[in-house]
Amino acid sequence: MFIFSYLIVIILGLYFGSFLTATSLRLVNNQKLFSKNSFCDSCGTRIKFLRLIPVIGYITSKGKCSFCKNQIPVKYTIWEIIHCCAFVLNFAVFGNNIPSFLTFTLLTTTMFVIAVIDLETMYVYNIHIFIFGILLAAFLYVNNILQIEFLSFIAALIPLFFKISYEYIREKITKNKVVIVGWGDVYIFIILFFLLDFLNIAIIILLSGLFGILFGILRKSEYSNHYPFIPSISLSVYTIFIWKFL
């Protein structure tokens, strides 16, 4: 029963990851979110059902479209696997508490979508940031760790002050064109500063910096004037809560 349960969770994690990846890419490309057919980005040919099976479809097709033979980006499959791992870990940590599992999985899903969109466009939709804030507050509430005090409102202004100072230094003093911290990142941190204590925030900032440096080393050549920082923040938020509830 134990093995069967995790097998179902793995399958669900892969399919949800595939769906979320496709949904994120359709948002990026201004396409219909719930189109009946999945298609090749290169030639527009409908993808056969067996090719849509996460990971297995990519392997059996040798990473190429069966019609035009163009390469299918391996990053899509990597994202599916990442989401699957997160889904399984969520189940392992929160499986005995349904409200915690549901709220944290929805939070994870939202962070996943925001991260994918930021990677592809270096842009974050405000509606997704709003949903992130609601789900984070819901998760903290169901676990009885939601504490909003007067200082929370003051703390929420810190990221805004940092962004204004950062932009002034970047434009007027260093004249650096590379934007590491965008407004979407600031909005996320405003939510974090409002809902979390300073210790957790400090750990998230530290981890975000470390993940950001690692990510930057791996993909430095892909970015010139802007840098997608949301994936590092999302991974840091995810890590700190998984570690807290292990």
Short mmCIF file of C-alpha atoms in Angstrom, two decimals, residues 2-163:
data_model
loop_
_atom_site.label_atom_id
_atom_site.label_comp_id
_atom_site.label_asym_id
_atom_site.label_seq_id
_atom_site.Cartn_x
_atom_site.Cartn_y
_atom_site.Cartn_z
CA PHE A 2 2.89 2.36 0.83
CA ILE A 3 4.59 1.78 -2.52
CA PHE A 4 1.29 2.04 -4.41
CA SER A 5 0.46 5.36 -2.72
CA TYR A 6 3.78 6.90 -3.71
CA LEU A 7 3.48 5.50 -7.24
CA ILE A 8 0.16 7.34 -7.62
CA VAL A 9 1.71 10.50 -6.16
CA ILE A 10 4.63 10.31 -8.60
CA ILE A 11 2.28 9.91 -11.58
CA LEU A 12 0.11 12.81 -10.40
CA GLY A 13 3.18 14.95 -9.80
CA LEU A 14 4.45 14.34 -13.33
CA TYR A 15 1.09 15.03 -14.98
CA PHE A 16 0.45 18.15 -12.90
CA GLY A 17 3.99 19.29 -13.72
CA SER A 18 3.37 18.73 -17.43
CA PHE A 19 0.06 20.60 -17.26
CA LEU A 20 1.54 23.53 -15.33
CA THR A 21 4.50 23.77 -17.69
CA ALA A 22 2.18 23.85 -20.71
CA THR A 23 -0.11 26.38 -18.99
CA SER A 24 2.82 28.64 -18.11
CA LEU A 25 4.16 28.56 -21.66
CA ARG A 26 0.72 29.35 -23.07
CA LEU A 27 0.48 32.33 -20.77
CA VAL A 28 3.88 33.47 -21.99
CA ASN A 29 2.85 33.11 -25.65
CA ASN A 30 -0.66 34.59 -25.19
CA GLN A 31 -2.33 31.34 -26.24
CA LYS A 32 -5.58 29.79 -25.02
CA LEU A 33 -4.96 28.11 -21.68
CA PHE A 34 -7.32 25.21 -22.18
CA SER A 35 -6.91 24.41 -25.84
CA LYS A 36 -8.04 20.84 -26.58
CA ASN A 37 -4.87 19.80 -28.38
CA SER A 38 -1.19 20.08 -27.47
CA PHE A 39 1.00 20.90 -30.44
CA CYS A 40 4.62 21.25 -31.52
CA ASP A 41 5.96 24.77 -31.00
CA SER A 42 7.94 24.57 -34.24
CA CYS A 43 5.45 23.22 -36.80
CA GLY A 44 2.11 23.34 -34.97
CA THR A 45 1.41 19.64 -35.50
CA ARG A 46 -0.84 18.00 -32.92
CA ILE A 47 1.11 15.84 -30.48
CA LYS A 48 -0.12 12.25 -30.24
CA PHE A 49 -1.46 10.99 -26.92
CA LEU A 50 1.42 8.61 -26.18
CA ARG A 51 3.93 11.44 -26.74
CA LEU A 52 2.15 13.48 -24.05
CA ILE A 53 3.07 11.06 -21.27
CA PRO A 54 5.49 13.06 -19.07
CA VAL A 55 9.17 12.06 -19.35
CA ILE A 56 8.34 8.78 -21.11
CA GLY A 57 6.97 10.66 -24.12
CA TYR A 58 10.14 12.72 -24.33
CA ILE A 59 12.37 9.64 -24.11
CA THR A 60 10.44 7.58 -26.68
CA SER A 61 10.42 10.49 -29.15
CA LYS A 62 14.16 11.02 -28.55
CA GLY A 63 13.43 14.63 -27.72
CA LYS A 64 12.18 15.46 -31.21
CA CYS A 65 8.87 16.24 -32.87
CA SER A 66 7.67 13.14 -34.74
CA PHE A 67 6.62 15.31 -37.72
CA CYS A 68 9.17 18.11 -38.24
CA LYS A 69 12.01 16.41 -36.31
CA ASN A 70 12.91 19.66 -34.55
CA GLN A 71 14.38 19.34 -31.07
CA ILE A 72 12.00 19.67 -28.12
CA PRO A 73 13.66 21.70 -25.33
CA VAL A 74 14.78 19.34 -22.57
CA LYS A 75 14.02 22.06 -20.00
CA TYR A 76 10.31 21.21 -20.26
CA THR A 77 10.97 17.67 -19.09
CA ILE A 78 13.31 18.94 -16.36
CA TRP A 79 10.53 21.22 -15.09
CA GLU A 80 8.11 18.26 -15.03
CA ILE A 81 10.58 16.24 -12.96
CA ILE A 82 11.20 19.17 -10.58
CA HIS A 83 7.48 19.58 -9.98
CA CYS A 84 7.08 15.83 -9.47
CA CYS A 85 9.86 15.81 -6.84
CA ALA A 86 8.23 18.73 -5.03
CA PHE A 87 4.81 17.06 -5.16
CA VAL A 88 6.18 13.81 -3.71
CA LEU A 89 8.09 15.70 -1.00
CA ASN A 90 4.93 17.64 -0.13
CA PHE A 91 3.07 14.37 0.28
CA ALA A 92 5.85 12.88 2.43
CA VAL A 93 5.96 15.90 4.76
CA PHE A 94 2.29 16.97 4.86
CA GLY A 95 0.46 13.81 3.79
CA ASN A 96 -1.02 13.25 7.24
CA ASN A 97 -2.50 16.75 7.37
CA ILE A 98 -4.84 17.34 4.44
CA PRO A 99 -5.32 21.13 4.93
CA SER A 100 -1.56 21.64 5.15
CA PHE A 101 -0.92 19.40 2.15
CA LEU A 102 -3.52 21.14 -0.01
CA THR A 103 -2.52 24.70 0.86
CA PHE A 104 1.21 24.04 0.56
CA THR A 105 0.79 22.14 -2.71
CA LEU A 106 -1.24 25.02 -4.14
CA LEU A 107 1.44 27.39 -2.89
CA THR A 108 4.12 25.24 -4.51
CA THR A 109 2.13 25.18 -7.75
CA THR A 110 1.87 28.96 -7.77
CA MET A 111 5.59 29.40 -7.11
CA PHE A 112 6.34 26.90 -9.88
CA VAL A 113 4.25 28.83 -12.43
CA ILE A 114 5.73 32.18 -11.37
CA ALA A 115 9.25 30.77 -11.63
CA VAL A 116 8.71 29.27 -15.09
CA ILE A 117 7.20 32.50 -16.43
CA ASP A 118 10.04 34.54 -14.92
CA LEU A 119 12.59 32.22 -16.52
CA GLU A 120 10.96 32.59 -19.92
CA THR A 121 10.06 36.28 -19.88
CA MET A 122 11.69 37.86 -16.81
CA TYR A 123 8.22 39.17 -16.02
CA VAL A 124 5.80 38.36 -13.19
CA TYR A 125 2.03 38.82 -13.35
CA ASN A 126 0.56 40.74 -10.42
CA ILE A 127 -2.37 38.32 -10.15
CA HIS A 128 0.07 35.46 -9.52
CA ILE A 129 1.82 37.46 -6.80
CA PHE A 130 -1.58 38.15 -5.19
CA ILE A 131 -2.46 34.44 -5.29
CA PHE A 132 0.95 33.63 -3.79
CA GLY A 133 0.25 35.97 -0.86
CA ILE A 134 -3.22 34.51 -0.23
CA LEU A 135 -1.97 30.92 -0.32
CA LEU A 136 1.03 31.67 1.91
CA ALA A 137 -1.27 33.31 4.47
CA ALA A 138 -3.67 30.33 4.22
CA PHE A 139 -0.85 27.84 4.78
CA LEU A 140 0.42 29.75 7.80
CA TYR A 141 -3.13 30.00 9.16
CA VAL A 142 -3.96 26.28 8.93
CA ASN A 143 -0.69 25.53 10.73
CA ASN A 144 -1.39 28.13 13.46
CA ILE A 145 1.73 30.17 12.71
CA LEU A 146 0.13 33.22 11.12
CA GLN A 147 0.99 36.29 13.18
CA ILE A 148 0.24 39.76 11.83
CA GLU A 149 1.20 42.62 14.10
CA PHE A 150 1.72 46.36 13.74
CA LEU A 151 5.41 45.78 13.05
CA SER A 152 4.39 43.62 10.09
CA PHE A 153 3.16 46.71 8.25
CA ILE A 154 6.43 48.53 8.93
CA ALA A 155 8.50 45.50 7.92
CA ALA A 156 6.63 45.30 4.61
CA LEU A 157 8.09 48.71 3.66
CA ILE A 158 11.69 47.47 3.90
CA PRO A 159 11.79 45.81 0.43
CA LEU A 160 10.30 48.96 -1.11
CA PHE A 161 12.97 51.12 0.50
CA PHE A 162 15.65 48.68 -0.67
CA LYS A 163 14.37 48.74 -4.26
#
